[in-house]
PDB file of C-alpha atoms in Angstrom:
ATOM      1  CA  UNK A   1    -155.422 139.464 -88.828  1.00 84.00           C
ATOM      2  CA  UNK A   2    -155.396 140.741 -85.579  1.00 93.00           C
ATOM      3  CA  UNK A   3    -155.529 138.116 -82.596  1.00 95.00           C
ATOM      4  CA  UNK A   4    -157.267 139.172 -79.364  1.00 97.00           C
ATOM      5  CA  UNK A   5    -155.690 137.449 -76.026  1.00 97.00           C
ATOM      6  CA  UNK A   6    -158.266 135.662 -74.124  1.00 98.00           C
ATOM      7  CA  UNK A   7    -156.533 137.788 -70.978  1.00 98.00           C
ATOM      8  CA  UNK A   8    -154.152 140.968 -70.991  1.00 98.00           C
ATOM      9  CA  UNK A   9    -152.349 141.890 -68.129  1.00 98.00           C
ATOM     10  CA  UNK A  10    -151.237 145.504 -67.597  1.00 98.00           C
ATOM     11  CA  UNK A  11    -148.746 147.075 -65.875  1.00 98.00           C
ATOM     12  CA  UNK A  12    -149.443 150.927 -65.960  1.00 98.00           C
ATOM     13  CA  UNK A  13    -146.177 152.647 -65.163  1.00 97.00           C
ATOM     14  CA  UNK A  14    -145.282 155.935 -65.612  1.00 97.00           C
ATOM     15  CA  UNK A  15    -147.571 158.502 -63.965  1.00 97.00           C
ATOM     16  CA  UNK A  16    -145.670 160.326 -61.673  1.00 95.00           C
ATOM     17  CA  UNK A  17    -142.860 161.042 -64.429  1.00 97.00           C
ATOM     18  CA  UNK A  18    -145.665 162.045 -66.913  1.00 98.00           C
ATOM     19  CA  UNK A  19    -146.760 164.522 -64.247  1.00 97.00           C
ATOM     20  CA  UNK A  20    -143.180 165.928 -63.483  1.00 97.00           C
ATOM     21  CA  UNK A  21    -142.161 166.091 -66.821  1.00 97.00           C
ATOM     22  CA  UNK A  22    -145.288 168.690 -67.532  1.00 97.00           C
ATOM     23  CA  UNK A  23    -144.472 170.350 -63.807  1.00 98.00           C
ATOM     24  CA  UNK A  24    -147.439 168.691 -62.174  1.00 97.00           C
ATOM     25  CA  UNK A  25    -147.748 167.112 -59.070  1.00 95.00           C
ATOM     26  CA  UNK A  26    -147.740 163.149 -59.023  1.00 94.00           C
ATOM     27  CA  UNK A  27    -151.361 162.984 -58.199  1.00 94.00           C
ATOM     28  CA  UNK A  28    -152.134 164.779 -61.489  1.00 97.00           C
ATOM     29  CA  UNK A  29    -150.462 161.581 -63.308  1.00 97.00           C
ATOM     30  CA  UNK A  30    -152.197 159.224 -61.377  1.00 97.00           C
ATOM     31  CA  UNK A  31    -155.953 160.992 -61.842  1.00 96.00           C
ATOM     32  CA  UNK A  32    -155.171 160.941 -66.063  1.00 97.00           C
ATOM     33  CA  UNK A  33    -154.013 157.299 -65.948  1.00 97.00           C
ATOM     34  CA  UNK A  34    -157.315 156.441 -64.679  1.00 97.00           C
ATOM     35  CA  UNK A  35    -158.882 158.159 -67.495  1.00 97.00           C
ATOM     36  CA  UNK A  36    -156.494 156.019 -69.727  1.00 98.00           C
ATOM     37  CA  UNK A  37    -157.324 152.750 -67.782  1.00 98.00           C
ATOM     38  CA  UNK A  38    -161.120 153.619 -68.736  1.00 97.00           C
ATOM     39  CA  UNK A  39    -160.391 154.135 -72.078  1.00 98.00           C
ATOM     40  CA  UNK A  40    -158.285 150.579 -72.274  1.00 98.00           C
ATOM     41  CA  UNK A  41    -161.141 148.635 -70.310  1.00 98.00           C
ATOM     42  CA  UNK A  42    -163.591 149.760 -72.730  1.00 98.00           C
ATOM     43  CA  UNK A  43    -161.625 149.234 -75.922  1.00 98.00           C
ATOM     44  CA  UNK A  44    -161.004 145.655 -74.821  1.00 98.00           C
ATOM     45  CA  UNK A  45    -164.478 145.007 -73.861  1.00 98.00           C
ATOM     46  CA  UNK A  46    -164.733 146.174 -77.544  1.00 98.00           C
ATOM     47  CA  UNK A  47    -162.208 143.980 -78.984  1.00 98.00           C
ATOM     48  CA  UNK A  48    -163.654 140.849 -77.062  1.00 98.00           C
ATOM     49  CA  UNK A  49    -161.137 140.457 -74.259  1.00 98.00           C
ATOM     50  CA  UNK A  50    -162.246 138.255 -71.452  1.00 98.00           C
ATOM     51  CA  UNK A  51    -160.423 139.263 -68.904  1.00 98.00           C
ATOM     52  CA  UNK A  52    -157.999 142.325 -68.103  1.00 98.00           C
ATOM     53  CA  UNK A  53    -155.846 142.464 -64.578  1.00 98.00           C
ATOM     54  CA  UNK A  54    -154.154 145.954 -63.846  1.00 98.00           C
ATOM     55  CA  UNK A  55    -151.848 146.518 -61.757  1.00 98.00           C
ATOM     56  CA  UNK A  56    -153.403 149.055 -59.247  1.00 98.00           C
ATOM     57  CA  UNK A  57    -151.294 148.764 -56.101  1.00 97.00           C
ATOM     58  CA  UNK A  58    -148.651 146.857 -55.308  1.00 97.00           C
ATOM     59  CA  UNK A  59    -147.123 145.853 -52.193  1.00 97.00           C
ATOM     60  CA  UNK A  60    -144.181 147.281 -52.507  1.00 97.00           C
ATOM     61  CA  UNK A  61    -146.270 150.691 -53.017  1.00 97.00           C
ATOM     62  CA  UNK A  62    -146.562 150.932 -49.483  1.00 97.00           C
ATOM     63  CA  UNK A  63    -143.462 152.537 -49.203  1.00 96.00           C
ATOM     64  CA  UNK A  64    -144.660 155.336 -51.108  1.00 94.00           C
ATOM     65  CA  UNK A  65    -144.712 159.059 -49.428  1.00 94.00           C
ATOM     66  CA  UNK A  66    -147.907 158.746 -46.947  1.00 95.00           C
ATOM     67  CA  UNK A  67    -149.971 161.873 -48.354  1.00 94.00           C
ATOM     68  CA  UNK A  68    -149.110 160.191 -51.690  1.00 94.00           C
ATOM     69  CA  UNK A  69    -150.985 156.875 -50.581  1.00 96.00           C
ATOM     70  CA  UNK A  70    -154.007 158.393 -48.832  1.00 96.00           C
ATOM     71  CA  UNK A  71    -154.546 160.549 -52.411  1.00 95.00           C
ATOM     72  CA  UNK A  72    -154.530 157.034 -54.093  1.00 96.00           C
ATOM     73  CA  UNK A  73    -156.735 155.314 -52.034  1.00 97.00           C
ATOM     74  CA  UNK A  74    -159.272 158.489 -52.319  1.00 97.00           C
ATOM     75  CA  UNK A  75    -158.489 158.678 -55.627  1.00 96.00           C
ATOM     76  CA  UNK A  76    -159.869 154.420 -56.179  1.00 97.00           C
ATOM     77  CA  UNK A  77    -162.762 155.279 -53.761  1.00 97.00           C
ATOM     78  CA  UNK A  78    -164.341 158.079 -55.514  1.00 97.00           C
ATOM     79  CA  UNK A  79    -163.677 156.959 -59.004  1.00 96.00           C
ATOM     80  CA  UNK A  80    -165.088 153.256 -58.083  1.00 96.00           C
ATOM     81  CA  UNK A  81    -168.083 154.735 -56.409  1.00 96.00           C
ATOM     82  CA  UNK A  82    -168.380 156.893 -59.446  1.00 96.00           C
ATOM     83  CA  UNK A  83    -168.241 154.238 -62.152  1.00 97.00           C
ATOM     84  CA  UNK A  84    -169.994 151.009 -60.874  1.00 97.00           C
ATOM     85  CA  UNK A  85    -173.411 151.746 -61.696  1.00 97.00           C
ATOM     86  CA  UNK A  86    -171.882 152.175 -66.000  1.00 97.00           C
ATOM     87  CA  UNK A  87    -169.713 149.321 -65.217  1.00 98.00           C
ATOM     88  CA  UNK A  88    -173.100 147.472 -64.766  1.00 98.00           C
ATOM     89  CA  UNK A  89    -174.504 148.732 -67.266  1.00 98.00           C
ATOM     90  CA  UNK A  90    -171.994 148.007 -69.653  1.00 98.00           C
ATOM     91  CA  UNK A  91    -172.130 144.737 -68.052  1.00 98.00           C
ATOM     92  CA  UNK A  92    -168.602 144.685 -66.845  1.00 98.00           C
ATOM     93  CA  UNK A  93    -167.693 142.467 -63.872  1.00 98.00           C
ATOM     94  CA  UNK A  94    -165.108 143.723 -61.627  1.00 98.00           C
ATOM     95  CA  UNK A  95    -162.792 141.765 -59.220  1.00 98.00           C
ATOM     96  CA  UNK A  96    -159.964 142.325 -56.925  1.00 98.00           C
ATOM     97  CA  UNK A  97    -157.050 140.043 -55.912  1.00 98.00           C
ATOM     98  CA  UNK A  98    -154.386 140.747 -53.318  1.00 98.00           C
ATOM     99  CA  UNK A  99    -153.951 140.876 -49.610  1.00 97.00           C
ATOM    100  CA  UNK A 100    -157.301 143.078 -47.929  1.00 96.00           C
ATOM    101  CA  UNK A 101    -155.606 143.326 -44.241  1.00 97.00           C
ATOM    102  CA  UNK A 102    -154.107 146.120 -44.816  1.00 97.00           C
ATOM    103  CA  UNK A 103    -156.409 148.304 -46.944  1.00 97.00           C
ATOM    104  CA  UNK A 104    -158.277 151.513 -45.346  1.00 97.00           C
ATOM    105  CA  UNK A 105    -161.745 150.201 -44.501  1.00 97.00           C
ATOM    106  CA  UNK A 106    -163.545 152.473 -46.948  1.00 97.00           C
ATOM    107  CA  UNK A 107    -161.441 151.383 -49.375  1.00 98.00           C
ATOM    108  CA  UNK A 108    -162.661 147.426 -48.290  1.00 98.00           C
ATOM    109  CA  UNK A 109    -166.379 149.109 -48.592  1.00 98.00           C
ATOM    110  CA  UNK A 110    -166.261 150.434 -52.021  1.00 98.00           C
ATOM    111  CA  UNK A 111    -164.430 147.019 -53.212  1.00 98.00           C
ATOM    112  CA  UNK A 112    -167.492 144.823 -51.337  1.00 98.00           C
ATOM    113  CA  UNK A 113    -169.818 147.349 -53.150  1.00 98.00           C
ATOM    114  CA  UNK A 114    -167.946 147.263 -56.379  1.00 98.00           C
ATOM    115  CA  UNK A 115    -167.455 142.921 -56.410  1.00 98.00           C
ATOM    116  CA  UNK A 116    -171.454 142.210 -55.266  1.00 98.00           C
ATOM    117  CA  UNK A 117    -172.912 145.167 -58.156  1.00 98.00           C
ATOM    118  CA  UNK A 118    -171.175 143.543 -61.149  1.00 98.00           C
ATOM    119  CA  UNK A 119    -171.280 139.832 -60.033  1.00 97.00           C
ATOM    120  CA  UNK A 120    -173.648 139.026 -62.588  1.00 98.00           C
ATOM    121  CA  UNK A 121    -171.917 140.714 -65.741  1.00 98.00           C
ATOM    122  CA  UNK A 122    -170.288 138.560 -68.322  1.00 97.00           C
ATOM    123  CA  UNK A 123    -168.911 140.509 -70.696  1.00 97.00           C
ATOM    124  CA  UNK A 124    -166.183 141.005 -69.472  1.00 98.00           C
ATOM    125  CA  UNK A 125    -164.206 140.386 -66.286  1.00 98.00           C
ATOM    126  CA  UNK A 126    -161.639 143.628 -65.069  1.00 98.00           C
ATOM    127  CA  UNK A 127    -159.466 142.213 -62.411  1.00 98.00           C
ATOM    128  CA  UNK A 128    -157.771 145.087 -59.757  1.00 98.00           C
ATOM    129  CA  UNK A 129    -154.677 143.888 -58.445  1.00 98.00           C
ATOM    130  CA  UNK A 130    -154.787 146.154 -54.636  1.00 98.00           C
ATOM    131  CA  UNK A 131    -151.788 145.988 -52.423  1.00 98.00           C
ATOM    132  CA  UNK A 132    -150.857 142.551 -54.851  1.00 98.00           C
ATOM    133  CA  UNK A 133    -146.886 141.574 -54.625  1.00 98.00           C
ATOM    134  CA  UNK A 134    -146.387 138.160 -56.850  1.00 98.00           C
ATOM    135  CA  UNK A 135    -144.174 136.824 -54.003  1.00 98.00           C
ATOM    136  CA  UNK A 136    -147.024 137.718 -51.305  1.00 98.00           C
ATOM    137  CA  UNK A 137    -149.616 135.927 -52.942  1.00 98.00           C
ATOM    138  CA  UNK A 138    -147.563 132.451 -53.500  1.00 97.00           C
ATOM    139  CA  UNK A 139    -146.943 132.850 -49.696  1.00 97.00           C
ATOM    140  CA  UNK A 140    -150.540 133.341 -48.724  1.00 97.00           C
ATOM    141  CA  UNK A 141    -151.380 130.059 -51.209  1.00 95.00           C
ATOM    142  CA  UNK A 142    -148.425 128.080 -49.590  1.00 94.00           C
ATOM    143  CA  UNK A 143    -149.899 129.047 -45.972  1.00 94.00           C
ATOM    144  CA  UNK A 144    -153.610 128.093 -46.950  1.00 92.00           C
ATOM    145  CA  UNK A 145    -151.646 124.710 -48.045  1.00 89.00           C
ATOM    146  CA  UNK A 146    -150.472 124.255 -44.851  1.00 89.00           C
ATOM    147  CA  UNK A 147    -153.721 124.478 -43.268  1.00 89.00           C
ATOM    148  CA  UNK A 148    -155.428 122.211 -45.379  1.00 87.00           C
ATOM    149  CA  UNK A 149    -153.446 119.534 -44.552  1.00 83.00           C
ATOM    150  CA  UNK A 150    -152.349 118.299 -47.680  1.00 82.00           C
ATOM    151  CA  UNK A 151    -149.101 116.679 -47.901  1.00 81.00           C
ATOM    152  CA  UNK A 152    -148.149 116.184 -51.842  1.00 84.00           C
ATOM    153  CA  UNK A 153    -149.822 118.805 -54.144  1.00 88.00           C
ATOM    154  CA  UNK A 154    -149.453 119.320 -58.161  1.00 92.00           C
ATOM    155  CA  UNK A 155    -149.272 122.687 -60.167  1.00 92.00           C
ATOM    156  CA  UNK A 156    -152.820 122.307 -60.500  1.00 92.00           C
ATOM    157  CA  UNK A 157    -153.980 121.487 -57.408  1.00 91.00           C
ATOM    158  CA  UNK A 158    -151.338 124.187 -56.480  1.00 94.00           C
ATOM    159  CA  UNK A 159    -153.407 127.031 -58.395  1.00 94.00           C
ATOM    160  CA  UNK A 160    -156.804 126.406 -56.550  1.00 94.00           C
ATOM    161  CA  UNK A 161    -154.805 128.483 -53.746  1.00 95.00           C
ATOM    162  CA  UNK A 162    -154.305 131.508 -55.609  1.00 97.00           C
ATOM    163  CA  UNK A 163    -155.892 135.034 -55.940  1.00 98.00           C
ATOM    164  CA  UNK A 164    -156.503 134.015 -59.845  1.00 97.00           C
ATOM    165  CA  UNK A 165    -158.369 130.382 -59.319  1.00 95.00           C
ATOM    166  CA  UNK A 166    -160.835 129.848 -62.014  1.00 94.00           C
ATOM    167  CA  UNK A 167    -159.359 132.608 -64.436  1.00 97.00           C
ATOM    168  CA  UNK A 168    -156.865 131.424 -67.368  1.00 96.00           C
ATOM    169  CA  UNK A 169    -153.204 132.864 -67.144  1.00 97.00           C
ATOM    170  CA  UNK A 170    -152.310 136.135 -69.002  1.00 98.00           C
ATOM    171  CA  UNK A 171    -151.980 135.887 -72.613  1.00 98.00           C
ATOM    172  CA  UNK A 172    -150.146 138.786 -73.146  1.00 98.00           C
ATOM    173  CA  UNK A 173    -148.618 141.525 -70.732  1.00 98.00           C
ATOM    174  CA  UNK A 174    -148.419 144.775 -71.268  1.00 98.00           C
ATOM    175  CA  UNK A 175    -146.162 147.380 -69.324  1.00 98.00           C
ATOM    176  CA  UNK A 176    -145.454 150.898 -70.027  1.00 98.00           C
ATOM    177  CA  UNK A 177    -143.017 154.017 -69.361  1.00 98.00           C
ATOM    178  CA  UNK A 178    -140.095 151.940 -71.546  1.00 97.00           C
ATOM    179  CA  UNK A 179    -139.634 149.775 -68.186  1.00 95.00           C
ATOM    180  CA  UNK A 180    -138.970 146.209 -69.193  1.00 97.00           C
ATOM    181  CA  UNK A 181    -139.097 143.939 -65.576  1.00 96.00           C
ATOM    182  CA  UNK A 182    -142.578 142.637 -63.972  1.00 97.00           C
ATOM    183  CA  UNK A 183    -142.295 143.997 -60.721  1.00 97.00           C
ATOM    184  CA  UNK A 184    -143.470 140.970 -58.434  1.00 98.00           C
ATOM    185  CA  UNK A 185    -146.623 140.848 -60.685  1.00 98.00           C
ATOM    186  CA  UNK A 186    -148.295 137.469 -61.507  1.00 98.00           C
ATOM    187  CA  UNK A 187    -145.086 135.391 -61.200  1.00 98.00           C
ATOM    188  CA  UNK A 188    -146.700 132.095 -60.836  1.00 97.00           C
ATOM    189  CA  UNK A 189    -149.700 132.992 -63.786  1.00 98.00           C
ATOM    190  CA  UNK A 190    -147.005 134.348 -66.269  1.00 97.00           C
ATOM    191  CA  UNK A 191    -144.778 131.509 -66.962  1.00 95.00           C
ATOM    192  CA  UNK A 192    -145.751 131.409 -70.459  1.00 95.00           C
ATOM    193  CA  UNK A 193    -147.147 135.333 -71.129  1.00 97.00           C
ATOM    194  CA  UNK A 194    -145.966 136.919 -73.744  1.00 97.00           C
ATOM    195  CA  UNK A 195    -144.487 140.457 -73.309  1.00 98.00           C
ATOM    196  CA  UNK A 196    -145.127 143.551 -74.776  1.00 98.00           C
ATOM    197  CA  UNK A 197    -143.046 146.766 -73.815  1.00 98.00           C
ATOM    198  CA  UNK A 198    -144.582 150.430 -74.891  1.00 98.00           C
ATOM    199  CA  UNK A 199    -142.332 153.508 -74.359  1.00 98.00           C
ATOM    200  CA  UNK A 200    -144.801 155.697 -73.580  1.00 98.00           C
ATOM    201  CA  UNK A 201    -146.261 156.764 -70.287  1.00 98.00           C
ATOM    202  CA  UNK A 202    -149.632 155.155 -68.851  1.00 98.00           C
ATOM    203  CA  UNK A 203    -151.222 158.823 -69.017  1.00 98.00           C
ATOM    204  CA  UNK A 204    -150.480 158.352 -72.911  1.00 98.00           C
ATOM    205  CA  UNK A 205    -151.383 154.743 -73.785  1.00 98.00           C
ATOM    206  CA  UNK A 206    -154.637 155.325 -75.493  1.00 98.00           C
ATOM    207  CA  UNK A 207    -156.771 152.651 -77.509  1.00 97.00           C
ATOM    208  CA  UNK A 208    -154.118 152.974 -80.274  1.00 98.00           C
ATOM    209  CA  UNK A 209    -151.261 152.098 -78.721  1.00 98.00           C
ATOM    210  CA  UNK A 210    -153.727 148.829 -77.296  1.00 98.00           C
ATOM    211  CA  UNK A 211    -153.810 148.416 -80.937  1.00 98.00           C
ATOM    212  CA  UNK A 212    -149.934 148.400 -81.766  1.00 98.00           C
ATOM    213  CA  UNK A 213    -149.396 145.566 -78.568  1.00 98.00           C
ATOM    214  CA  UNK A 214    -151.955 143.298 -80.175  1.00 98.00           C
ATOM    215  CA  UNK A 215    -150.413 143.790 -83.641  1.00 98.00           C
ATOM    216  CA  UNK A 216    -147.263 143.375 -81.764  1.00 97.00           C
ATOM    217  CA  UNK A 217    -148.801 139.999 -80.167  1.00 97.00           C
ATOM    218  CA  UNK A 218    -150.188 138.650 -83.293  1.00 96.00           C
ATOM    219  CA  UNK A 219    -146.833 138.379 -84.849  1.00 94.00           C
ATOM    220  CA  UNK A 220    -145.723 135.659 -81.716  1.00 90.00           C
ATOM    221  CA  UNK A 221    -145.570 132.368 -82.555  1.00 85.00           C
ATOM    222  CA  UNK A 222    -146.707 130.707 -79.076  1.00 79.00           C
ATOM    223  CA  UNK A 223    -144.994 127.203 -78.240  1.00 74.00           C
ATOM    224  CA  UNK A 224    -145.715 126.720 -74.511  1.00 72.00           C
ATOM    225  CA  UNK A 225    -142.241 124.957 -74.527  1.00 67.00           C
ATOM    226  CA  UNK A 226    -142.940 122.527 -77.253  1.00 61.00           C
ATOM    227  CA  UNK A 227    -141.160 122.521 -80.840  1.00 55.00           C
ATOM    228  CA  UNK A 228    -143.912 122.954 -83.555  1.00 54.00           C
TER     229      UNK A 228
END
């Protein structure tokens, strides 16, 4: 029997050697794995996921070629633009986690737009992780700490600081292109994920190859540290 995670987490390597390997230019990788990260929000929305975080930009992305970047950022802004009025309809809710004071203001538009159109969907909840380093965001909690003035502070009271408050840690994580690290992504929330490396290319993970990392996942035996 196949058991669906409550929350899947999704790293989505792999585009720019998907596009060289077919003599494209990176952007063309990029532009197909957002038809593939379509296809995956709907076929979890399908399978009754709650909640699904990708991995859209990272901090460390900055450091990407500059025409690269701007493409990206287009890229997001068109497609977002494009899609929120299905989204709602499907009644998807979208939100976005990382740092904001760096983003392109018409990026910051679309992601207002995009956060206050599906803020009444249920169904399910698509979190966009947007110039998001692991690291960063512990920081940012830690410095909000500071600030409030408290001076002794548990792992729950802890987690009210971060970008994910309110939303239960990933279940399972999923990253692709046969890489098998987590890139600064969702250190504190992943202490007891479960991980699920796929060989193939973001571009190329289609609904099936959802299908073979909850098969995969369904097979764990999930302690949480504790002997059963």
């Amino acid at each position: 029997m196949l058991k669906i995670p409550r929350h899947i987490a999704v790293i989505m390597d792999g585009n720019g050697r998907w596009a060289k390997e077919r003599g494209l230019p990176r952007i063309a990788g990029h532009y197909e794995g957002v038809k593939r990260a379509e296809e995956v929000v709907y076929a979890c929305q399908e399978l009754g996921v709650e909640f699904l975080t990708l991995y859209t930009f990272s901090t460390e992305n900055w450091k990407r070629p500059k025409e690269e970047i701007k493409a990206l950022f287009e890229l997001f802004e068109n497609y977002l633009t494009k899609k929120v009025p299905e989204l709602k309809k499907r009644d998807i809710k979208l939100k976005f986690i990382g740092r904001r004071d760096r983003l392109p203001k018409s990026t910051l538009k679309v992601m207002d737009y995009a956060e206050k159109e599906t803020k009444n969907c249920t169904s399910l909840t698509v979190i966009l992780a947007v110039d998001y380093g692991g690291r960063d965001e512990i920081i940012r909690a830690v410095n909000k700490l500071l600030n409030s003035g408290i001076k002794s502070i548990t792992e729950e009271q802890f987690a009210q600081f971060l970008d994910l408050v309110g939303i239960p840690e990933p279940d399972l994580l999923i990253r692709t292109a046969g890489e098998e690290r987590v890139s600064n992504f969702l250190l504190w929330h992943i202490a007891y994920t479960e991980f699920y490396f796929s060989p193939v290319y973001w571009p190329d993970f289609t609904k099936e190859e959802l299908i073979k990392a909850l098969e995969d996942f369904s097979c764990r035996e999930r302690k949480f540290g504790a002997v059963l």
